[in-house]
Coordinates of C-alpha atoms in Angstrom, one line a residue:
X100 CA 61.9 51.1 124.4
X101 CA 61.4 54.8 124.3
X102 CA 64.3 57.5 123.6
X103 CA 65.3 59.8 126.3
X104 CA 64.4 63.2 125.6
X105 CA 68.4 64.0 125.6
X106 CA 69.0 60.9 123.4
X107 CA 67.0 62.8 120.6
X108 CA 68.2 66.2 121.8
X109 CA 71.9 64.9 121.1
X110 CA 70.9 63.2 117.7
X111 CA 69.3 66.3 116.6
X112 CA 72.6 68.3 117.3
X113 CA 74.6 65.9 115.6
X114 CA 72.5 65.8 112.5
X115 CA 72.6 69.3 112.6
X116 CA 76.5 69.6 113.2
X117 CA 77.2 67.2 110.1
X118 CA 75.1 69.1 107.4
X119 CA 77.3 71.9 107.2
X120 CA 80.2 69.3 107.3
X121 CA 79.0 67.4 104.2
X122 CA 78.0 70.3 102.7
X123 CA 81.9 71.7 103.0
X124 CA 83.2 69.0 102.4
X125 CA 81.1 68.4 98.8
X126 CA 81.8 72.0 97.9
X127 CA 85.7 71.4 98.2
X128 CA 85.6 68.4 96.2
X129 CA 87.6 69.4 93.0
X130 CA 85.0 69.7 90.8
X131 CA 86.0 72.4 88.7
X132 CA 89.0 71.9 86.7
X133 CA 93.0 73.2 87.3
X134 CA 94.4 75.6 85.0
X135 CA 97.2 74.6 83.9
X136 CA 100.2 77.1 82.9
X137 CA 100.6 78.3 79.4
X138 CA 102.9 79.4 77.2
X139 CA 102.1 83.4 77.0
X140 CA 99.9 84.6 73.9
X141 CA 101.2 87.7 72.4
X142 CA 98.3 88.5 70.0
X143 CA 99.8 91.7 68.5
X144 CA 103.4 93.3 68.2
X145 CA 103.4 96.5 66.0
X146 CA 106.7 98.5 65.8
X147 CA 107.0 101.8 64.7
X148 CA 109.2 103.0 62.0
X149 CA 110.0 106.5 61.4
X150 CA 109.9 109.8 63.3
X151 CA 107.7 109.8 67.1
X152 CA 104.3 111.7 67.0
X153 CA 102.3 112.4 69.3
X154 CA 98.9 114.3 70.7
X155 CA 97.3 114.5 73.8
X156 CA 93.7 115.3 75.4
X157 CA 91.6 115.3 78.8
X158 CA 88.0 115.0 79.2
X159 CA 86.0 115.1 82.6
X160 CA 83.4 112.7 83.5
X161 CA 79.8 113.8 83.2
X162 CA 78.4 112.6 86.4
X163 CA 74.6 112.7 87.7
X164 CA 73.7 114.0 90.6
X165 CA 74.2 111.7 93.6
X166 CA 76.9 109.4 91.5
X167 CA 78.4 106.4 93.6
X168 CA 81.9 106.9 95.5
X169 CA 84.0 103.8 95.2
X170 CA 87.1 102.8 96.8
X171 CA 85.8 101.0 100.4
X172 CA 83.3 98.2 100.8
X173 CA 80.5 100.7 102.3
X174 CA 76.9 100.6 103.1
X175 CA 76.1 103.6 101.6
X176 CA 77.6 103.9 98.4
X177 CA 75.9 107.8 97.6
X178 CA 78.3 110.4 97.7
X179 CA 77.5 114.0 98.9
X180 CA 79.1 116.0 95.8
X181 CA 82.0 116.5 94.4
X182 CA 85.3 117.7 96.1
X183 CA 87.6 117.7 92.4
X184 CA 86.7 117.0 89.0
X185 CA 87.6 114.1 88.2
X186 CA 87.8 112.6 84.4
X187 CA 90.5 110.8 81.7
X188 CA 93.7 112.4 80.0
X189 CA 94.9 110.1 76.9
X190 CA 98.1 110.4 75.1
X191 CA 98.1 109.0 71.4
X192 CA 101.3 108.2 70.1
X193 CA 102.7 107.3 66.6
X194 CA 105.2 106.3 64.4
X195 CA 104.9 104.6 60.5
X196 CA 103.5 101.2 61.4
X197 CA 102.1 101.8 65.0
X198 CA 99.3 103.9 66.7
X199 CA 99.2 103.4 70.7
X200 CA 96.8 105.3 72.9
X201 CA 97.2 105.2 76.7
X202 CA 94.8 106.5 79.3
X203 CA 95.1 107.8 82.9
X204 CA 91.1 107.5 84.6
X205 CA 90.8 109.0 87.5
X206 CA 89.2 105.3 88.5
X207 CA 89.3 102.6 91.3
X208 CA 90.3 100.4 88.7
X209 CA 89.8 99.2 85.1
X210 CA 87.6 96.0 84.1
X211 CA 88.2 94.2 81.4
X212 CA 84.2 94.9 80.0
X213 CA 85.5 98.8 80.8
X214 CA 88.1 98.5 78.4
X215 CA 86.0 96.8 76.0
X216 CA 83.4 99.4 75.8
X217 CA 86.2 102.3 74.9
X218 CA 87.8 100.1 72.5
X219 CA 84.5 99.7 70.9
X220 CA 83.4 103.4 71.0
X221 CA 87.0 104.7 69.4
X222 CA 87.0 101.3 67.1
X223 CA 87.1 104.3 63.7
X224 CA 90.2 105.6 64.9
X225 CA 91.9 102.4 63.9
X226 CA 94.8 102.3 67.1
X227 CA 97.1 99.3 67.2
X228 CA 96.8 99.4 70.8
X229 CA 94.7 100.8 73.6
X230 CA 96.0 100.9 77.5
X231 CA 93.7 101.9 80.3
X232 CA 94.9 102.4 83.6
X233 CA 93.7 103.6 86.7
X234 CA 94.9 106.3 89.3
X235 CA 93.4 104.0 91.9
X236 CA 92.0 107.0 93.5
X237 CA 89.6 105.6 96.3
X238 CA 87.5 108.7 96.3
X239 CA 86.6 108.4 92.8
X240 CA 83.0 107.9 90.7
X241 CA 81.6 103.9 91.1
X242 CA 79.3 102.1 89.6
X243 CA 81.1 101.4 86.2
X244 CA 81.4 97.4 86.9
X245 CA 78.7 95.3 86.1
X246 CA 80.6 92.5 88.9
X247 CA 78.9 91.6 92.1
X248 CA 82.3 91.0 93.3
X249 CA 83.4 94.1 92.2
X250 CA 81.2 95.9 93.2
X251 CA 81.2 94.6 96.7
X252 CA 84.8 95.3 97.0
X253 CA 85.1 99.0 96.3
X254 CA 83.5 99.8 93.0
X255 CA 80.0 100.5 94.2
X256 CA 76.5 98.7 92.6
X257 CA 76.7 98.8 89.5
X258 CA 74.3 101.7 87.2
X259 CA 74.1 101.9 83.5
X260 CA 74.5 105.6 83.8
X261 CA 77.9 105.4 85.4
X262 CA 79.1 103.1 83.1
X263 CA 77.9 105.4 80.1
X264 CA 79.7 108.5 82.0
X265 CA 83.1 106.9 82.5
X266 CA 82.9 105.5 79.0
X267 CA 82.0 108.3 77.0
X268 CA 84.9 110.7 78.8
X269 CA 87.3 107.8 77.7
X270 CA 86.4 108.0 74.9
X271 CA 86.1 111.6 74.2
X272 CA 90.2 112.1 75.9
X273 CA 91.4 109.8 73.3
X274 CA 89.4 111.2 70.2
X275 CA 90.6 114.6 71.5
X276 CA 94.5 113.4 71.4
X277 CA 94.2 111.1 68.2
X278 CA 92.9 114.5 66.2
X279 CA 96.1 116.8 67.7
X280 CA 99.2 114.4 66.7
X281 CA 102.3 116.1 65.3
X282 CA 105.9 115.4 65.5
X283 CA 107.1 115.8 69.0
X284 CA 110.4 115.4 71.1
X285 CA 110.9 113.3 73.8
X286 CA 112.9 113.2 77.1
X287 CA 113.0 111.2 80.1
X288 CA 114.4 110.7 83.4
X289 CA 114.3 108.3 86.4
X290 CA 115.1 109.1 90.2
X291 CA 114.0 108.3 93.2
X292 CA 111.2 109.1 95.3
X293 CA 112.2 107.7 98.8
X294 CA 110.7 110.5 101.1
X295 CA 107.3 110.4 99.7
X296 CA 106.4 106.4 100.4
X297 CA 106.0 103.8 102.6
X298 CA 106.1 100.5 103.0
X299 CA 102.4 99.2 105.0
X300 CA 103.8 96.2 105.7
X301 CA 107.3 97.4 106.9
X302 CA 109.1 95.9 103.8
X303 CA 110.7 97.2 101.0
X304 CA 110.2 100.5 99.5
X305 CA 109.8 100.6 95.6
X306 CA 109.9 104.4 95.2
X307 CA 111.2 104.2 91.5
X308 CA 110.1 107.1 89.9
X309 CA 109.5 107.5 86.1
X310 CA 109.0 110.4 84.0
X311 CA 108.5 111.5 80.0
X312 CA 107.8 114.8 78.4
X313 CA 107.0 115.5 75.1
X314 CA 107.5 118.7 73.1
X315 CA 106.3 120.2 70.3
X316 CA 109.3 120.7 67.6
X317 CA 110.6 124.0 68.7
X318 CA 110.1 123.1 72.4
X319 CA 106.4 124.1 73.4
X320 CA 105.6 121.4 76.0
X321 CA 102.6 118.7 75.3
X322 CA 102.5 116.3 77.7
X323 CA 104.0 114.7 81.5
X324 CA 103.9 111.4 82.1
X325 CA 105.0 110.1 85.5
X326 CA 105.0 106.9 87.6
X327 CA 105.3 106.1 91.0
X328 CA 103.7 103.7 93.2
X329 CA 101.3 105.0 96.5
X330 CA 98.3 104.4 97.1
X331 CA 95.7 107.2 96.9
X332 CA 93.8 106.9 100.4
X333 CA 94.9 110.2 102.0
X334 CA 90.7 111.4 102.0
X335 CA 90.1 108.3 104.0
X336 CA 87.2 106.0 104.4
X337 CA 84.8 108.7 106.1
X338 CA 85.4 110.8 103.0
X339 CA 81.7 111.2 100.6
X340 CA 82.9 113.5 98.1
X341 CA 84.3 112.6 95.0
X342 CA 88.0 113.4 94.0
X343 CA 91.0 111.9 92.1
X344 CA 92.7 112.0 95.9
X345 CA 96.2 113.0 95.3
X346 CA 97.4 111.7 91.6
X347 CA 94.3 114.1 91.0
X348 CA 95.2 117.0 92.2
X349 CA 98.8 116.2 90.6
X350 CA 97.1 115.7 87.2
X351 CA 95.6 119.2 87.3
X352 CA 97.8 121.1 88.7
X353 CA 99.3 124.5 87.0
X354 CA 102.3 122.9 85.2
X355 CA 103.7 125.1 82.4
X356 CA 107.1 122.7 81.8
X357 CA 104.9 119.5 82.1
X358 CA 102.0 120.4 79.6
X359 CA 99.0 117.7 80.1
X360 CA 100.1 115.7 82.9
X361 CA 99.1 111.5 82.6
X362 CA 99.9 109.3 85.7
X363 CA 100.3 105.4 86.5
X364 CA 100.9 104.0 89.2
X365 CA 104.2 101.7 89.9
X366 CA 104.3 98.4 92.2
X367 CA 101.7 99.7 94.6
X368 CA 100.3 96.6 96.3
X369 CA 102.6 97.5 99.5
X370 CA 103.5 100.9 98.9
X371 CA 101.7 104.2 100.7
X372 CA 102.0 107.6 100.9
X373 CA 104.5 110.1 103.4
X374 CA 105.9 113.3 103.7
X375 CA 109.1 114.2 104.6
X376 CA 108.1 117.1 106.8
X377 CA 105.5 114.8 108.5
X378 CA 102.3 116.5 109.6
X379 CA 98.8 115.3 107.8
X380 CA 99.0 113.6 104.6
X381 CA 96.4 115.6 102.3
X382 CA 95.9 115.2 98.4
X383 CA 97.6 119.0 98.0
X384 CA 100.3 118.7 100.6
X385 CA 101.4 115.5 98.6
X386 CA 101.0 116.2 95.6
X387 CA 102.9 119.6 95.8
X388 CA 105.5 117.5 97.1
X389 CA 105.3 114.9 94.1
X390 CA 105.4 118.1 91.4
X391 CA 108.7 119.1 93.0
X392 CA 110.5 115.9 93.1
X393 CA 109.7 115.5 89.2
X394 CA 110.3 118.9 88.7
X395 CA 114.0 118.5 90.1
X396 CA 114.8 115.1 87.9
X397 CA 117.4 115.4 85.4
X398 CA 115.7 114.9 81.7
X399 CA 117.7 114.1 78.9
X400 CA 116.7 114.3 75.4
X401 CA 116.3 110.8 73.4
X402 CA 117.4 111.3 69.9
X403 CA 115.1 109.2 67.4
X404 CA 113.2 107.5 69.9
X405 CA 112.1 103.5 68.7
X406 CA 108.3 103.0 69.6
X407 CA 107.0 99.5 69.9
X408 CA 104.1 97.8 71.4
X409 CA 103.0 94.3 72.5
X410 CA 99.4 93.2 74.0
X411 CA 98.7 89.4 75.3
X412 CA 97.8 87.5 77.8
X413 CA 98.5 84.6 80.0
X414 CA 95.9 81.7 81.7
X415 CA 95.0 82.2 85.6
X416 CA 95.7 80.1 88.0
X417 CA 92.4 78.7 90.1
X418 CA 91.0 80.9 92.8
X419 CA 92.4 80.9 96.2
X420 CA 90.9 83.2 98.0
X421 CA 93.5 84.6 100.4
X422 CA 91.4 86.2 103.0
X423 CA 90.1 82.9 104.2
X424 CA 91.4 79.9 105.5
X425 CA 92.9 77.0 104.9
X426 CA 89.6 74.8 106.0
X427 CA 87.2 77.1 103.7
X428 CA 89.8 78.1 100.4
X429 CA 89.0 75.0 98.4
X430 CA 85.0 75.6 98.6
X431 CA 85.6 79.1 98.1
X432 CA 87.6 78.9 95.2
X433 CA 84.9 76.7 93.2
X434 CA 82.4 79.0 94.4
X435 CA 84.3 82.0 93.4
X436 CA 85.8 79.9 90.0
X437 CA 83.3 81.8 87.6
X438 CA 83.5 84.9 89.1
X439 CA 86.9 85.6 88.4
X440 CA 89.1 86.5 85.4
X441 CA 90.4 82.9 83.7
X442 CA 93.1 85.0 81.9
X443 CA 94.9 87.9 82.5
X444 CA 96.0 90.4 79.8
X445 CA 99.2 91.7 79.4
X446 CA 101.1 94.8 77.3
X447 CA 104.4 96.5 76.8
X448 CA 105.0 99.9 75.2
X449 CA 108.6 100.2 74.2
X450 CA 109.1 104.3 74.1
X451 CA 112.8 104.9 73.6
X452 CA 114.9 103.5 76.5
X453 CA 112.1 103.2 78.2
X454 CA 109.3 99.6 78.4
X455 CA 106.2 100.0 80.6
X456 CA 105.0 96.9 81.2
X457 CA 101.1 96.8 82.2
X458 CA 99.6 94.0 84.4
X459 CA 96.3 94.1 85.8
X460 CA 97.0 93.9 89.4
X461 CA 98.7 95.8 92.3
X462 CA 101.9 93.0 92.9
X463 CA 104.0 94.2 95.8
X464 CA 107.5 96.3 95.6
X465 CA 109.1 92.4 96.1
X466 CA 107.2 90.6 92.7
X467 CA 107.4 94.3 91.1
X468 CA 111.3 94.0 91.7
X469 CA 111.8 90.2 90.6
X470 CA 109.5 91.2 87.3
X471 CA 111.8 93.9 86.4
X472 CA 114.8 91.8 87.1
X473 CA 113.2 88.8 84.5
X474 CA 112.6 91.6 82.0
X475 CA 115.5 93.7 81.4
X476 CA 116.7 96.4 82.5
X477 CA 114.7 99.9 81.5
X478 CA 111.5 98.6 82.3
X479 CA 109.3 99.6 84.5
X480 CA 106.0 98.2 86.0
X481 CA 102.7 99.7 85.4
X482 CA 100.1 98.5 87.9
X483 CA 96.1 98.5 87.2
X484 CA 96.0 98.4 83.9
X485 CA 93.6 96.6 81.2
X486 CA 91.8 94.5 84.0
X487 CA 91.9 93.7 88.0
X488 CA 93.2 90.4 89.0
X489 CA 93.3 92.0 92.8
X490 CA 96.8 91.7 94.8
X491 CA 99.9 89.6 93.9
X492 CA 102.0 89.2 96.7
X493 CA 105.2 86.9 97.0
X494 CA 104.8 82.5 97.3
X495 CA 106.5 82.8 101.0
X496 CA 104.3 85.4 101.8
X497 CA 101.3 84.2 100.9
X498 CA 102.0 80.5 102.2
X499 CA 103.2 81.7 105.6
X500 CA 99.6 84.2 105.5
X501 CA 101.4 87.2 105.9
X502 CA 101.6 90.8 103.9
X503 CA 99.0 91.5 101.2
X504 CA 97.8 87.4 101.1
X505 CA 94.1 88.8 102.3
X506 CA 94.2 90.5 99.6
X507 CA 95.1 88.2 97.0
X508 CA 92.5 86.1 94.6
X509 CA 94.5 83.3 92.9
X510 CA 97.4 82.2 95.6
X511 CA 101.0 81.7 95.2
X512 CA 101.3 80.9 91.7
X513 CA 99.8 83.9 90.3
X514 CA 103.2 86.3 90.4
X515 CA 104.9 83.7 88.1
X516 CA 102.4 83.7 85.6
X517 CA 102.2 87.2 85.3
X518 CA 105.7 87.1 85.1
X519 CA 106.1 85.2 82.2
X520 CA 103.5 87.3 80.5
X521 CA 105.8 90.1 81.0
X522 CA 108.6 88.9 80.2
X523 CA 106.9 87.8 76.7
X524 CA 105.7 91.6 76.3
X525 CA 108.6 93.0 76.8
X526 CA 110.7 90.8 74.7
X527 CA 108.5 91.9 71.7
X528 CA 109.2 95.4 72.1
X529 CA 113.1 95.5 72.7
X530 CA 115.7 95.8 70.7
X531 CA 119.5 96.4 71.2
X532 CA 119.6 99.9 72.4
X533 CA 123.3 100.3 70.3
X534 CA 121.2 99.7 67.3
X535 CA 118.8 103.0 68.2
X536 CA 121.4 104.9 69.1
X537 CA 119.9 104.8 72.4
X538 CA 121.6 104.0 75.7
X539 CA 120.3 103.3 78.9
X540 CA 119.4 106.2 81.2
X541 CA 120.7 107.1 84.5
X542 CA 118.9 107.5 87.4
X543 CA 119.0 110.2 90.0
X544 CA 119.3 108.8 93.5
X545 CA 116.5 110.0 96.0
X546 CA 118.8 112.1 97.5
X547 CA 119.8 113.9 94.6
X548 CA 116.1 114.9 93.3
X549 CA 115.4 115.6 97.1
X550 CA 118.0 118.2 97.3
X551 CA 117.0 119.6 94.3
X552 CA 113.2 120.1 95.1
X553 CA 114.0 121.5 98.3
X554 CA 115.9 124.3 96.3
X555 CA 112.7 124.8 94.5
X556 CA 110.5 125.7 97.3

């Protein structure tokens, strides 16, 4: 009997219809295997022992003509010149028995491979510890990350050349500040900065603020280093010209008290920029406004300040993409299995009363919170640093799909195990503050430092 032209019409839509079911199906079959949770590796621990040194030292990047802009998925990635210089400032510091350098790049963000090239090229300088953060400007050079994923997601195609430029301004900021260290003094303070953020997602603020100066002996100022969490994207998308967007024009900004200014960025994942007296958000207008409010904090000297450092790392969870879902995470994830980091590092830097505890990641104000809880009072989260394991947002939120979960690689799990990295870090590096003659510092309340910048204007 001969088939009806719809008969064989309908079979070929059904045949057609069930390929890509199979298909889906086969690729979320778990066929790559779970990652269990680990105990956290700390591979190093080194603890100073004697007086605090320190030196300090900025390079700019060297970038060709027509250099890649990163910061947005784009279809053009050439930028059209260069709005500030942009570059690295590295602070070396030391005590008998440990030699830490840390680095503020006016980057997107840090890879691992990033980190690996500096460490190599600085490798005679013999440090017991190398930390590399980003700004997280998202006007700044690209191109620096050999990752197709990366690349897609902000950090432009990747080009040899770029890679060599960031790299060899690294490089150069750290030599600079490992050949200038001499005994120094140190002082700190912590406030708030509750005018000058935001919550996206109409959460919690984090607006801790953190600052350090060091001093020559005698009091000649060295070097600022500050941390707050906001995102730099007051340039926009539409923006082509290279800049460290705000935290750049903080960094090199005319700052006779500060000395060579470094920045970090705090628990950012959530967190963006305002202004108190509203009107457009620009990198000067904020930045002015950020130089005041740590301008007005309350520093207070640390007598014999303990320096300590810890460096680790912690196993993954498997992808889960959050910015798909439910039907397509499962393929995704084995697709995306390889792509991704399988471990995470970690480090702590113990610097009087003060641990900065590094993750690779922008968590949220709410994990940045419950992390700081877990470690200890004095610490303080440093986000982007050492590697880029994307967002890391809450379990609720990213089961119930809301806040930063499109965002996220690695699902709910992945703030826990970061967590417990942390914790690890920071357990290395602290000691009873009694025992220092330390104690822990107060904070000024945003209203306070508020107050007193206004008075500075």
């Amino acid at each position: 009997m001969k088939k009806l032209p719809a008969t064989r019409a309908l079979r070929g839509a059904a045949i057609a219809l069930a390929i890509p079911v199979i298909v889906l199906a086969i690729a979320s079959l778990p066929w790559r295997p779970e990652r269990p949770e680990e105990p956290a590796r700390i591979a190093l621990a080194p603890c100073g022992a004697g007086a605090l040194s320190a030196g300090v030292g900025e390079a700019a990047f060297t970038l060709p003509n027509e250099a890649p802009i990163a910061g947005f998925a784009r279809l053009r990635w050439t930028s059209e010149g260069i709005r500030d210089p942009v570059g690295a400032r590295a602070l070396v510091l030391g005590a008998p028995g440990c030699r830490i350098a840390l680095v503020s790049a006016e980057l997107l963000v840090v890879p691992e491979e990033l980190v690996a090239a500096v460490r190599a090229r600085v490798e005679d300088l013999a440090l017991d510890g190398l930390v590399l953060a980003a700004t997280h400007t998202h006007a700044g050079p690209g191109g620096y990350w050999d990752n197709l994923l990366g690349e897609r997601i902000g950090a432009a195609p990747y080009e040899p050349r770029m890679r060599e430029a960031v790299v060899a301004g690294i490089a150069a900021a750290i030599r600079r500040a490992a050949g200038a260290v001499a005994p120094v003094e140190l002082e700190l303070a912590r406030g708030r900065a509750d005018a000058l953020v935001r919550n996206r997602g109409g959460g919690a603020k984090d607006a801790r603020l953190l600052a350090v100066r060091l001093a020559r002996r005698g009091g000649a100022p060295l070097a600022e280093l500050a941390v707050l969490a906001a995102h730099p994207t007051t340039l926009g998308k539409r923006n082509r010209l290279i800049s460290g967007d705000w935290p750049g024009r903080f960094l090199h900004a005319d700052a006779p008290a500060a000395g060579v200014r470094l920045f970090f960025q705090g628990a950012l994942g959530d967190q963006s920029v305002a202004l108190p007296e509203g009107g457009p958000v620009t990198p000067e207008r904020y930045a002015d406004a950020f130089s005041r409010t740590v301008d007005a904090l309350r520093f207070q000297r640390v007598a014999a300040p303990a320096l300590g450092f810890a460096a680790g790392e912690v196993v993954l969870p498997a992808p889960a993409p959050g910015a798909l879902p439910a039907l397509l995470r499962a393929a995704a994830g084995n697709l995306a299995y390889g792509a991704v980091p399988a471990r995470a590092p970690l480090a702590a830097l113990r610097l009087g009363p003060a641990v900065l505890a590094f993750v690779p990641g922008e968590p949220v104000a709410e994990v940045g919170e419950a992390w700081r809880d877990e470690a200890g009072p004095g610490t303080e989260i440093v986000s982007l640093a050492g590697g880029y394991v994307g967002y890391v947002d809450t379990p609720e939120q990213i089961e119930a799909r809301r806040g930063e979960t499109v965002r996220t690689y690695y699902g709910p799990d992945l703030a826990a195990r970061l967590g417990h990295g942390i914790e690890a870090a920071v357990a290395a590096v602290r000691a009873d503050p009694a025992a220092r003659g330390e104690a822990p510092l107060p904070r000024d309340t945003g209203a306070e430092a508020a107050a007193r910048a206004a008075g500075g204007r």
